[in-house]
Coordinates of C-alpha atoms in Angstrom, one line a residue:
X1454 CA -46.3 1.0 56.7
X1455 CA -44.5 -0.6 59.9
X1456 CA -41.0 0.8 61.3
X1457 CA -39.4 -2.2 59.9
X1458 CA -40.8 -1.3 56.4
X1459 CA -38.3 1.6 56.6
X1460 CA -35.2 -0.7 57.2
X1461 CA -35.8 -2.4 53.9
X1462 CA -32.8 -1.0 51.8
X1463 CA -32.8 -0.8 47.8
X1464 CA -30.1 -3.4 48.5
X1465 CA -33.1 -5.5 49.6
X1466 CA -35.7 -5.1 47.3
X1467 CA -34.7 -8.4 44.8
X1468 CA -35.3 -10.2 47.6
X1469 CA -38.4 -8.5 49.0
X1470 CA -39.7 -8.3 45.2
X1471 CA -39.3 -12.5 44.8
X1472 CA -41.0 -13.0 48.2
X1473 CA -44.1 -11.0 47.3
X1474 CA -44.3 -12.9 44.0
X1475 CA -44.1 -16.1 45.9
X1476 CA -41.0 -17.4 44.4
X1477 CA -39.2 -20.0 46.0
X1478 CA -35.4 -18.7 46.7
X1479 CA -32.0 -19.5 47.7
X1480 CA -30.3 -16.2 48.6
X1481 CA -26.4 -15.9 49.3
X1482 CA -24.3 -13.6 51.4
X1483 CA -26.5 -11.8 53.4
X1484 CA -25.1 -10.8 57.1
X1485 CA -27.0 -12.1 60.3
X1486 CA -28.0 -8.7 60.9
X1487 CA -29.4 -8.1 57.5
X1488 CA -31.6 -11.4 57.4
X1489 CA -33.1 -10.9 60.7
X1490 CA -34.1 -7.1 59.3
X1491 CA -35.7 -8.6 56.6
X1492 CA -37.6 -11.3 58.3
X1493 CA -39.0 -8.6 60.8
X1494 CA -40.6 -6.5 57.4
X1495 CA -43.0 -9.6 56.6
X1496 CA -46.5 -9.6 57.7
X1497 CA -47.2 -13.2 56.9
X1498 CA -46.2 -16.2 58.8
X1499 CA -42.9 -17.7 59.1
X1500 CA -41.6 -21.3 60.0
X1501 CA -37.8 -20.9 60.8
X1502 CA -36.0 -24.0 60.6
X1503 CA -32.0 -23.7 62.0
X1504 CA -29.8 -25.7 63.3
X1505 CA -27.8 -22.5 65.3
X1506 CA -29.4 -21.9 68.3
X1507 CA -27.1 -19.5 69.3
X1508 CA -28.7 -17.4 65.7
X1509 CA -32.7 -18.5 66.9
X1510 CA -32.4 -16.9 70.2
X1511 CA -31.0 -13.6 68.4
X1512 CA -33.5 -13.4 65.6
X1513 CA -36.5 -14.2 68.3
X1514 CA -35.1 -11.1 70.5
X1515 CA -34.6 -9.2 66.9
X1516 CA -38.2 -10.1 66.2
X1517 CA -39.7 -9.0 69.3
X1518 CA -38.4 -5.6 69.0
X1519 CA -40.9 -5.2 66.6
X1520 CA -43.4 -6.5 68.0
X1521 CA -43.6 -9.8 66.7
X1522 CA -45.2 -12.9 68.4
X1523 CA -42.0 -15.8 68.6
X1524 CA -42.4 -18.9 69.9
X1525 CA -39.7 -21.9 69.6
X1526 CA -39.5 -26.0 69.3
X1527 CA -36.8 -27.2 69.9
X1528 CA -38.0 -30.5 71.4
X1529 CA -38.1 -33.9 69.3
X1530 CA -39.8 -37.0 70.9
X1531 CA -36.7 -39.4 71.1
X1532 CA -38.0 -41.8 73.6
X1533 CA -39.4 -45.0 72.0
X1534 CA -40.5 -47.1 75.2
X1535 CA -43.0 -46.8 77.2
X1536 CA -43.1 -43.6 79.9
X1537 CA -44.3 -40.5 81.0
X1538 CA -43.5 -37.7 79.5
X1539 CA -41.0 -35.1 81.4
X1540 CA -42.0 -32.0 81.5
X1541 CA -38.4 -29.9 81.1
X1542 CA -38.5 -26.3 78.9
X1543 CA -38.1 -27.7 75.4
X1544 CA -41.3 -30.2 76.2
X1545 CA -43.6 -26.7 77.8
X1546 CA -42.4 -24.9 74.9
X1547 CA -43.6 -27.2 72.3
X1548 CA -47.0 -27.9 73.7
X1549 CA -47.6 -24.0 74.7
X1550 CA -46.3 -23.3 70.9
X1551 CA -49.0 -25.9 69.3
X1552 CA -52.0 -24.0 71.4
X1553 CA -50.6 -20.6 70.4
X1554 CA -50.5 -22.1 66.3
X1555 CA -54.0 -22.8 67.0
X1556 CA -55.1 -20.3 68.1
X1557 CA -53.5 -18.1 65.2
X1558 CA -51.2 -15.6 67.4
X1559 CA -47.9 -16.3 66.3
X1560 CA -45.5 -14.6 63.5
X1561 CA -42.6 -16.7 63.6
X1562 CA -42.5 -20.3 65.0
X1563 CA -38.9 -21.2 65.3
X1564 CA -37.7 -24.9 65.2
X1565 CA -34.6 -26.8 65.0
X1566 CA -34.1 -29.4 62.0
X1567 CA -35.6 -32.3 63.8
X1568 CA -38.7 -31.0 64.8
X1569 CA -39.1 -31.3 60.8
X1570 CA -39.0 -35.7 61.6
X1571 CA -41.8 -35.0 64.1
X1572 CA -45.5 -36.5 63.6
X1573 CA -47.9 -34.1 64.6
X1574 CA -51.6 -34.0 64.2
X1575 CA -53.3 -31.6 62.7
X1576 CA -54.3 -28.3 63.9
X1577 CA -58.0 -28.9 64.7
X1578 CA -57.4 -32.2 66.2
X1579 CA -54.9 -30.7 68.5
X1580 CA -57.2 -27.4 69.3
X1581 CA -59.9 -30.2 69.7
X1582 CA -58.0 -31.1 72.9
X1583 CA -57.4 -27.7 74.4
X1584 CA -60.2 -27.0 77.6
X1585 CA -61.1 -23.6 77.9
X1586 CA -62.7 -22.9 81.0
X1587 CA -64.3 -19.5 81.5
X1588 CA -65.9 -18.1 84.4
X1589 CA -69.5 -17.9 85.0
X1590 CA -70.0 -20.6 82.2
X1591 CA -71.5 -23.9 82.5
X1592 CA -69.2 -27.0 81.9
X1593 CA -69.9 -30.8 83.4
X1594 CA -67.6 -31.3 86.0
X1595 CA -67.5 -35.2 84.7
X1596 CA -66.8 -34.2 81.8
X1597 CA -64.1 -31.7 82.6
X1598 CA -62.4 -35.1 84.6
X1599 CA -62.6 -36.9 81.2
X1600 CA -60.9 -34.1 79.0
X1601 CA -58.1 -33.8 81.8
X1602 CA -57.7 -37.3 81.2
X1603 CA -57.8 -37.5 77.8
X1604 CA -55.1 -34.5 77.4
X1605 CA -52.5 -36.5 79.1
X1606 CA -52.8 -35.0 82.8
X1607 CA -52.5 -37.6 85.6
X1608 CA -55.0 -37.6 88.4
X1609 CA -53.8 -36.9 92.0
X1610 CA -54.5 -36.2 95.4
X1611 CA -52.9 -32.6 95.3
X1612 CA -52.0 -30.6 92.0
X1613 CA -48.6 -29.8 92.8
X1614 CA -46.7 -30.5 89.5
X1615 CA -47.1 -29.9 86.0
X1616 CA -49.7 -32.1 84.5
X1617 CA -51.2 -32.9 88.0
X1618 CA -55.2 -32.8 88.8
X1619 CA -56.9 -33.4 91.4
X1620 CA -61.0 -33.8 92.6
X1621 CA -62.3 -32.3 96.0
X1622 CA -66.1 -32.2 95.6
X1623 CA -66.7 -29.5 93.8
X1624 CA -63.6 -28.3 93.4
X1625 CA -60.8 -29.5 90.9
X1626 CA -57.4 -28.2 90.8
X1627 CA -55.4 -28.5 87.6
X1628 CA -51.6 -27.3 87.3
X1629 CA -51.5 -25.9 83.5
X1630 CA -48.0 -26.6 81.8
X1631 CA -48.3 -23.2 80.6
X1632 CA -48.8 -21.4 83.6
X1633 CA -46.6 -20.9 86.4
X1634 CA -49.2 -21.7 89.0
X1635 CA -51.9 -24.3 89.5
X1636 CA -55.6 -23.2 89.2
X1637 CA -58.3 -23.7 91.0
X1638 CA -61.9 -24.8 89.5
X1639 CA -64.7 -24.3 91.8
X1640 CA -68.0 -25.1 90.4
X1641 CA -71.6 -24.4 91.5
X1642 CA -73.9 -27.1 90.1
X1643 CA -72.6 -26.9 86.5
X1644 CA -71.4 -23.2 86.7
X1645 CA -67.6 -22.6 86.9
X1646 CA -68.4 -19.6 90.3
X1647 CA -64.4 -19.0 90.9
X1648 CA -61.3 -19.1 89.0
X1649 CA -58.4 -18.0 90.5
X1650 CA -54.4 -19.4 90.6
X1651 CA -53.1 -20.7 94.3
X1652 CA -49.6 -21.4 96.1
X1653 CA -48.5 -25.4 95.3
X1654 CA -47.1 -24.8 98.5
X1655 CA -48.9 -23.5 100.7
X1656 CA -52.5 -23.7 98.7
X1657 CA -52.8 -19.9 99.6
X1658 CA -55.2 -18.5 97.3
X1659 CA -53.7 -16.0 95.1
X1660 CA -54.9 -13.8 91.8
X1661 CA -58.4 -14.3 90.4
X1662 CA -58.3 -14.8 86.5
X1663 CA -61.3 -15.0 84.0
X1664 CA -60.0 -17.6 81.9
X1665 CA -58.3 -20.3 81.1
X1666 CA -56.7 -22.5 78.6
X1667 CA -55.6 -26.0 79.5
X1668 CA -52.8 -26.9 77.2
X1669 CA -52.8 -30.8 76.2
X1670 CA -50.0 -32.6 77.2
X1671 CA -50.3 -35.7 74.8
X1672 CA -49.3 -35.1 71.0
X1673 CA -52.4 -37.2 69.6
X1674 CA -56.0 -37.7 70.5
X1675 CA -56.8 -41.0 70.5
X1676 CA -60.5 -40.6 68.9
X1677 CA -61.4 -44.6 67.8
X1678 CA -60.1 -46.4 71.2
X1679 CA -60.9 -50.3 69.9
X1680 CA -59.7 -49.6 66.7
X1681 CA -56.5 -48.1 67.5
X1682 CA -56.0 -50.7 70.0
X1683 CA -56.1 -53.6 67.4
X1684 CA -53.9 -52.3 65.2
X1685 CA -50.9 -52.3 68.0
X1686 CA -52.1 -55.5 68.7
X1687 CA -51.8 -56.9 65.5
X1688 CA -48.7 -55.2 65.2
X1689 CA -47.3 -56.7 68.5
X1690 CA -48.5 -60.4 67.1
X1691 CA -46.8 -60.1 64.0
X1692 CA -43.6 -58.3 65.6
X1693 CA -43.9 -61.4 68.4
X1694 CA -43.1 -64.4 65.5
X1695 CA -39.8 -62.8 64.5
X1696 CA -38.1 -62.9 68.1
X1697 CA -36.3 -65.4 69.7
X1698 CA -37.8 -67.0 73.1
X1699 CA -36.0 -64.7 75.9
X1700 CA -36.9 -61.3 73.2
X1701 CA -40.6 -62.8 72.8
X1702 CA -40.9 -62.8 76.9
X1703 CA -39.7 -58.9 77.0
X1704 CA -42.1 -58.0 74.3
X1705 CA -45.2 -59.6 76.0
X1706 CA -44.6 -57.8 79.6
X1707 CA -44.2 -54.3 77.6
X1708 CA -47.2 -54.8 75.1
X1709 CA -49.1 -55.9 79.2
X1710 CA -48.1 -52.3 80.5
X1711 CA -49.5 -51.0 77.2
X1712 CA -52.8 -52.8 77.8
X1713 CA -53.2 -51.7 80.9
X1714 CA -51.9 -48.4 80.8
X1715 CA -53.9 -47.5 77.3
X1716 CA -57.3 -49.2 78.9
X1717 CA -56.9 -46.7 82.0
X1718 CA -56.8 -43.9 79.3
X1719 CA -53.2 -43.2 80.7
X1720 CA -52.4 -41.8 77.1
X1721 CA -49.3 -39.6 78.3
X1722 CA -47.6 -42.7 79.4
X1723 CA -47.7 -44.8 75.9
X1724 CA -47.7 -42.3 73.3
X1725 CA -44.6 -43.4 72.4
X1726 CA -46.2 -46.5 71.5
X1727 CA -49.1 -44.4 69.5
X1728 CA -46.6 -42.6 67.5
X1729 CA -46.0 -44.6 65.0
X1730 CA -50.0 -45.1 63.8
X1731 CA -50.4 -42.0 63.4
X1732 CA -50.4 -39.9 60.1
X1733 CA -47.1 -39.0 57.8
X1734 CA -48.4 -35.1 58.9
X1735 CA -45.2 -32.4 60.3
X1736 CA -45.5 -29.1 62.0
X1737 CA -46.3 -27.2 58.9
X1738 CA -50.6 -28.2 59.3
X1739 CA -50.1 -25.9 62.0
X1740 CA -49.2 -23.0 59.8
X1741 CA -51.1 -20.5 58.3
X1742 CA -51.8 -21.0 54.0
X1743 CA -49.8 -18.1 53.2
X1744 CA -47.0 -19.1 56.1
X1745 CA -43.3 -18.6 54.7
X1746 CA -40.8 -21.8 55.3
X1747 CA -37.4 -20.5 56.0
X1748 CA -33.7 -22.9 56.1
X1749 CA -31.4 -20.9 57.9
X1750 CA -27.8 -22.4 56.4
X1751 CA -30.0 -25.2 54.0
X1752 CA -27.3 -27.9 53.5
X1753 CA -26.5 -28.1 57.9
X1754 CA -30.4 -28.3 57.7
X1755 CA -30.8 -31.4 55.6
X1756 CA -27.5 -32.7 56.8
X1757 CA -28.2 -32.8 60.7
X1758 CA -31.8 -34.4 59.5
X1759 CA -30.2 -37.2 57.5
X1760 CA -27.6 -37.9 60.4
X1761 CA -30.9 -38.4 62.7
X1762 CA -32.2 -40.6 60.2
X1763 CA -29.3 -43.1 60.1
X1764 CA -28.8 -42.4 64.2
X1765 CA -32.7 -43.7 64.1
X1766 CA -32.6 -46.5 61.9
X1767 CA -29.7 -48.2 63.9
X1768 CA -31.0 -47.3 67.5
X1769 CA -34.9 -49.1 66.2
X1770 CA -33.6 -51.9 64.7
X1771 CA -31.6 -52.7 68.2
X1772 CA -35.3 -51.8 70.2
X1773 CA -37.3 -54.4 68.1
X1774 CA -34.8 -57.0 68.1
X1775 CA -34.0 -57.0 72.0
X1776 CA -38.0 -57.4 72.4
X1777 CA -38.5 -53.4 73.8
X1778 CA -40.4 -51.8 70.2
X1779 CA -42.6 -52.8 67.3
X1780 CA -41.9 -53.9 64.0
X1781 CA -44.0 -50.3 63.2
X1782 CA -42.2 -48.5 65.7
X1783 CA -40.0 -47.8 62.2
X1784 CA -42.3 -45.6 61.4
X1785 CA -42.1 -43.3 64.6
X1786 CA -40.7 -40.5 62.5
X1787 CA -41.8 -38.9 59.3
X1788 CA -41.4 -41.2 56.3
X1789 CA -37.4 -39.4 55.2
X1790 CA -38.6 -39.3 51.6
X1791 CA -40.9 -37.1 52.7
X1792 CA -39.7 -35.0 55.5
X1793 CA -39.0 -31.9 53.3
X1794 CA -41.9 -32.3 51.3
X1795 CA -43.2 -28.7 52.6
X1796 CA -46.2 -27.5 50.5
X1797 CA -45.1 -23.2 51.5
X1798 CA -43.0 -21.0 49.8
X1799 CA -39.4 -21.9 50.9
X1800 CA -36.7 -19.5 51.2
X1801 CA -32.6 -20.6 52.0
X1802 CA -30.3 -18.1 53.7
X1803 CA -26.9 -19.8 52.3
X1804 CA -23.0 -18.7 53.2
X1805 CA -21.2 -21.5 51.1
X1806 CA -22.0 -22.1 47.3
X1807 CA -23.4 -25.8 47.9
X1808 CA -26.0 -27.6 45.6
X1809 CA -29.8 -26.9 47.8
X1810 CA -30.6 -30.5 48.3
X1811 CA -34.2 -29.7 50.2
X1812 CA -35.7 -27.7 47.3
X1813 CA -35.4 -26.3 43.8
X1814 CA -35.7 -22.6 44.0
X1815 CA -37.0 -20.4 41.2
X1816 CA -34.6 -17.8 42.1
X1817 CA -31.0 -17.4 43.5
X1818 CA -29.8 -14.2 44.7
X1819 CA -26.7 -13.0 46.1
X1820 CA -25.5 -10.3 48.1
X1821 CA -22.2 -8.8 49.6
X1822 CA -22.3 -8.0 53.1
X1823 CA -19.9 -6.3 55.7
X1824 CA -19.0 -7.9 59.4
X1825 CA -20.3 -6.1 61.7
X1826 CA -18.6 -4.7 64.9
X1827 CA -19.8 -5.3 68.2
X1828 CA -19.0 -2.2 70.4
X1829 CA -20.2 -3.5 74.0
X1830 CA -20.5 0.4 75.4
X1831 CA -17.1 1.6 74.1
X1832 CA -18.5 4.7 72.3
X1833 CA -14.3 5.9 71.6
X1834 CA -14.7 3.0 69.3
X1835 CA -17.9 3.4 68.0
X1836 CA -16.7 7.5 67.6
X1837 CA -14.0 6.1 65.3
X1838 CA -16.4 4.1 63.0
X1839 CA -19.0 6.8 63.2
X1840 CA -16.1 9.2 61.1
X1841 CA -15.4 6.8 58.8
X1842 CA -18.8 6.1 57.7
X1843 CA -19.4 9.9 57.1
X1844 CA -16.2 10.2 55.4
X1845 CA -17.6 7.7 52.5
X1846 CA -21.6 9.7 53.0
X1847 CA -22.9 6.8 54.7
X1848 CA -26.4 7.4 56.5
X1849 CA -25.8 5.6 60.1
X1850 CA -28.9 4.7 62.2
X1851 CA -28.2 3.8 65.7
X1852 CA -31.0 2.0 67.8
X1853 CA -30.0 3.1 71.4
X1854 CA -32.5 1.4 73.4
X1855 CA -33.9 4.2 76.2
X1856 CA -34.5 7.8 75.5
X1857 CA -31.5 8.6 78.6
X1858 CA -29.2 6.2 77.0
X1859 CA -30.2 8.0 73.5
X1860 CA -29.6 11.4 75.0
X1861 CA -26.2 10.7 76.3
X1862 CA -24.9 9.2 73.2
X1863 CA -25.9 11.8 71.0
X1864 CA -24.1 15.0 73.4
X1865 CA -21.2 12.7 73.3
X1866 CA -20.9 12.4 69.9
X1867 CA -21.7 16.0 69.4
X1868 CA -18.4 17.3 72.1
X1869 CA -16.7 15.3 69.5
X1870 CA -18.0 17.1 66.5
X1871 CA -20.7 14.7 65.0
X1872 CA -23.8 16.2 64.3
X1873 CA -26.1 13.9 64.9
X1874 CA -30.2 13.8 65.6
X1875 CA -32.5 11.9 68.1
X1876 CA -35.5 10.5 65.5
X1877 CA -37.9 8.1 64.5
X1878 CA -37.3 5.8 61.7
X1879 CA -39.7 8.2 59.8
X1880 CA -37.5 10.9 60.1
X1881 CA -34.2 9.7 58.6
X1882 CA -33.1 11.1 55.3
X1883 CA -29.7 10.4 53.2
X1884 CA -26.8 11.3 55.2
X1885 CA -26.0 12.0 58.5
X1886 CA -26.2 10.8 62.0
X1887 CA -29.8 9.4 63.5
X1888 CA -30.4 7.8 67.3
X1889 CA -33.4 6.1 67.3
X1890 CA -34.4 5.9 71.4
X1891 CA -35.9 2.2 70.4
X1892 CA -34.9 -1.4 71.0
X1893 CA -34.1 -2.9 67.9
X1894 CA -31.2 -5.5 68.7
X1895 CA -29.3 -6.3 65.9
X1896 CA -28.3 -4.3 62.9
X1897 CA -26.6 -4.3 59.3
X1898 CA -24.5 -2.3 56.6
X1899 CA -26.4 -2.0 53.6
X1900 CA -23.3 -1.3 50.8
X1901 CA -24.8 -0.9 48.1
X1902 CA -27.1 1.9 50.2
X1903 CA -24.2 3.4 52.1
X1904 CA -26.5 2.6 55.0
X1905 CA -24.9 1.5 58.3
X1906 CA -27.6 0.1 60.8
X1907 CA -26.2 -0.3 64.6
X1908 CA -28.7 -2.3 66.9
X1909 CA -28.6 -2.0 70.7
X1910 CA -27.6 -5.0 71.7
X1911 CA -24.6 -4.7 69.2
X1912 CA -23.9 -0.8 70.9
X1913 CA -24.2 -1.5 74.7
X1914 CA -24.3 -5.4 75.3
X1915 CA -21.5 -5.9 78.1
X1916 CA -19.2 -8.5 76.5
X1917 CA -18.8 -11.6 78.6
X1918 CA -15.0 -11.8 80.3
X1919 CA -12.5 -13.5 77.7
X1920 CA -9.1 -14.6 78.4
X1921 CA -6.7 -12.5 75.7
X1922 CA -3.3 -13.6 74.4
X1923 CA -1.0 -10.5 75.1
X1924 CA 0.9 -11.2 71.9
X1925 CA -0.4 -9.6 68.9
X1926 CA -1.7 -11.8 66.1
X1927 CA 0.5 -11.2 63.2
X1928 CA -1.1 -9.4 60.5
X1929 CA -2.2 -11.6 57.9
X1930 CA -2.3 -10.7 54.0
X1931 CA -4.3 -12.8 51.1
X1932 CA -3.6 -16.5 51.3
X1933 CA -1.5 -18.1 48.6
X1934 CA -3.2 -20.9 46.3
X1935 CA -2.8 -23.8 47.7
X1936 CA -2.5 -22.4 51.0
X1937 CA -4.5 -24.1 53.8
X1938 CA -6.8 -21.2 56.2
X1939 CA -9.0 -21.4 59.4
X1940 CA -12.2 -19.2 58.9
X1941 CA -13.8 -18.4 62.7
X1942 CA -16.7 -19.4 60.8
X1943 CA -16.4 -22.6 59.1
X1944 CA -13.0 -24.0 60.3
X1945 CA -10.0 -25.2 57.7
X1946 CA -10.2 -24.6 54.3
X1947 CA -7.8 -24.8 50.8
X1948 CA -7.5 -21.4 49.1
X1949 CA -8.3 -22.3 45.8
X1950 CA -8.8 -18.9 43.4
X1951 CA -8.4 -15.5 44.2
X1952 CA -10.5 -14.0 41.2
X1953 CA -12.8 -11.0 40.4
X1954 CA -16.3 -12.1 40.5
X1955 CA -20.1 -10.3 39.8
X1956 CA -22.4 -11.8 42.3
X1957 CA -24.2 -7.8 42.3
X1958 CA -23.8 -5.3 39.7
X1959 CA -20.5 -4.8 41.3
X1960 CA -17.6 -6.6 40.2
X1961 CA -15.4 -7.4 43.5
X1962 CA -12.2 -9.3 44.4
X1963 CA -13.3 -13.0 46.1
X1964 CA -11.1 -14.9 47.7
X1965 CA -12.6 -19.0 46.8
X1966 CA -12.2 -21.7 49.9
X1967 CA -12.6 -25.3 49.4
X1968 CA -14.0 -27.5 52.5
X1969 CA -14.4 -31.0 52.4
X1970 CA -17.0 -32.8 50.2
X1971 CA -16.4 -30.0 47.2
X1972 CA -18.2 -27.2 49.1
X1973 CA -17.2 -23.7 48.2
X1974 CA -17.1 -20.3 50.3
X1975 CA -16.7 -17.0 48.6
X1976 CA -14.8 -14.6 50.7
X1977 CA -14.7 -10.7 50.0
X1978 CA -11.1 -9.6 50.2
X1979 CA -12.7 -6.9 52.8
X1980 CA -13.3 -9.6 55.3
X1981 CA -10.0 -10.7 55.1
X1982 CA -9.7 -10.6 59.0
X1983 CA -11.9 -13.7 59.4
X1984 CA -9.6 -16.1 58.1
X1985 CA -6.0 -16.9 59.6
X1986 CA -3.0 -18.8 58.7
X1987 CA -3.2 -22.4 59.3
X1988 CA -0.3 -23.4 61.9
X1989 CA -0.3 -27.0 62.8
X1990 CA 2.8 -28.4 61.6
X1991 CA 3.6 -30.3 58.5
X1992 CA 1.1 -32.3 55.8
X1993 CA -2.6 -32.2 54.8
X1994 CA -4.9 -31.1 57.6
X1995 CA -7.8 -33.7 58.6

């Protein structure tokens, strides 16, 4: 059993229970902190698809506290002409992420929506590409200049950027998108005698290393060079006859820089171009068979990909008729008819009652969940909530981080008369107060358990400075049918019942808000303070 194990709450255990059986499920309610707690208890592999990056960077810190291997993609090829690829964060992430995939060492791969309109190969034709170079092992040096090439990096006299190499003899120098510094190759004969990283600016030699793995920096290996080649050229013919004369002129001098480009094996530079003959396969062949496919807020997911879509469709259609694209260039992306065709469990996380468009699940669950309070170091305030947990026999579990920081919150709470003990997970029983001197960032209150989880980042994060109103917001009491509200969530909405409902095997007061399009939010009266009167003078907000 793992620590996280131990954070998974009878409130829980539906949803762990329909995840072991496979089931695919759309579960409502659940808090940020709760979800990201759950996620951390699987063992298997998990494709996290969200649209909030503001949420991914949380639950890849939340993950990490556990030990987890995260990586992200939030990169999706939107350039359709020819060019070099440029190597910014979001492009090194993706490429280090698809080596890591391959090489089976990740637990949670986290991508935003559009990654799912991607084409990627699959995972042994991308591992196929990836040079491991090891010392004291034999490897052509010819060879060696070929792979570089045919992994997208561009030959030069001196590797000093990302995706440079560059031939010396005997020596080659390659600067790794994945590593920080370039590397030197020194060979003897066919034996690889040094390995060691250098200074791109002063070539000072620097740490030795045993190993290394050259990341590819083109998507797609080109394996059949003639055939692939005739196929854009038929393609070019064909999109040719349906342009005027001054369109047909453009189309020739790109489809030129394509010829000579592609016949230089300068594959990098007209991917772009390649794209679209390529396979109808998405990130998932990266994932393992018993991988886990997770929509974080389901209906953002599928609408943000079908806004792409349309964007794409209108932005192609101007490309191939001003002679600077393909008639197949259409086909850059994922067919849409089958961009959630996902053959993995799928699981939604969902805060509004809304039809799931990307998937029929076999299961629905739903939960009640309490905001949580972010305390930023001011223990008087986290003192406060501390009593009133105890006062109802809550258990409260707080993940202070260091061992000092755990020892000084603990003989502060005791001058105020909290008992209170400093623990491992393993220790805690019903009841009482528990430090746990371990990083776990974000937390959760488990109602139904009377079990309040506070994570670290949520007990000493410093708050970032914030202009304040110095008038008090007016206290505000349950809306009025009919009555227009702004959520801090999810903006304006019409309050439309205020009704007792059974999501759980409690029966609890909900206040209903309508948004736009018929979607619905169920509000516990308890959460009250997230919602506001709407003030904007007279008539129907738009």
């Amino acid at each position: 059993m793992t620590e996280s194990d131990n954070l998974i709450f009878q409130t829980l255990m539906p949803l762990k229970t329909a995840v072991e059986e496979k089931k695919n499920c759309s579960v409502f309610g659940l808090s940020f902190g709760e979800k990201s707690l759950f996620l951390c208890s699987q063992k298997r592999q998990i494709l996290f698809v969200t649209e909030n990056l503001a949420e991914a960077n949380k639950l890849a810190k939340e993950l990490e506290c556990f030990g987890k291997k995260v990586k992200t993609i939030f990169y999706k090829q939107s350039e359709f002409l020819l060019a070099s690829l440029s190597f910014g964060q979001n492009v090194a992430n993706m490429f280090s992420s698809l080596q890591a995939l391959c090489k089976s060492s990740v637990d949670c791969l986290i991508v935003t929506p559009e990654v799912l309109m991607q084409k990627f190969p699959s995972k042994k034709q991308f591992f196929d590409l990836i040079i491991s170079i090891k010392k004291g092992k034999t490897y052509n040096q010819k060879q060696l200049i070929q792979n570089l090439t045919n992994a997208g990096y561009h030959r030069t006299d001196l590797a000093q950027n990302v995706g440079d190499f560059s031939v010396r003899g005997d020596i080659v120098d390659v600067f790794n998108i994945t590593d920080d510094l370039p590397t030197r190759i020194e060979f003897f004969d066919d034996e690889i005698e040094s390995l060691y990283h250098y200074s791109s600016d002063d070539f000072k030699r620097l740490e030795s290393v045993e190993k290394i793995d050259i990341c590819p920096l083109v998507i797609f290996n080109v394996e059949n060079k003639s055939q692939l080649f005739s196929e854009v050229e038929k393609d070019f013919s064909q999109t040719l006859k349906t342009l005027p004369a001054n369109e047909a002129v453009l189309l020739k001098s790109a489809f030129e820089e394509f010829r000579v480009n592609f016949d230089a094996g300068n594959f990098s530079y007209v991917q772009n171009w390649l794209a679209p003959f390529m396979p109808n396969t998405n990130i998932t062949s990266f994932l393992n068979q018993d991988a886990i496919v997770v929509f974080d807020d389901v209906k953002r997911v599928f609408d943000v990909v079908s806004s792409e879509y349309k964007k794409f469709d209108e932005q192609i259609s101007s490309l191939i008729n001003s002679g600077n694209a393909l008639l197949k260039h259409k086909d850059f992306y994922i067919s849409q008819n089958k961009v959630f065709n996902i053959d993995f469990q799928l699981l939604s996380f969902q805060s509004i009652t809304s039809s799931n468009r990307v998937f029929d699940p076999q299961v629905v669950l739903s939960f009640r969940s309490t905001a949580q309070t972010n305390y930023f170091g001011n223990y008087n305030l986290l003192l406060e909530d501390v009593k009133y947990y105890l006062e109802f026999k809550n258990t409260v579990i707080i993940f202070a981080g260091t061992k000092n920081e755990s020892a000084y919150l603990s003989k502060f709470l005791l001058q105020n008369k909290i008992e209170n003990k400093i623990a491992s997970l393993s220790e805690v029983v019903p009841n009482g107060v528990y430090i746990i001197p371990k990083d776990v960032a974000y937390g959760g209150i488990f109602v139904e358990d009377r079990v309040v989880v506070i994570g670290t980042e949520e007990l000493v994060k410093k708050s970032t400075k914030q202009i304040v109103s110095s008038q008090k917001r007016e206290e505000f009491t349950l809306p009025k049918i009919g009555d227009y509200v702004v959520h801090e969530s999810f903006g304006i909405g019409l309050c439309v019942a205020i009704q007792k409902l059974k999501f759980t095997e409690y029966e609890k007061d909900y206040v209903v808000l309508q948004y736009a399009g018929g979607d619905k939010l169920y509000l516990p009266t308890e959460q009250i303070g997230q919602i506001s009167a709407y003030v904007a003078g007279e008539g129907t907000p738009k």
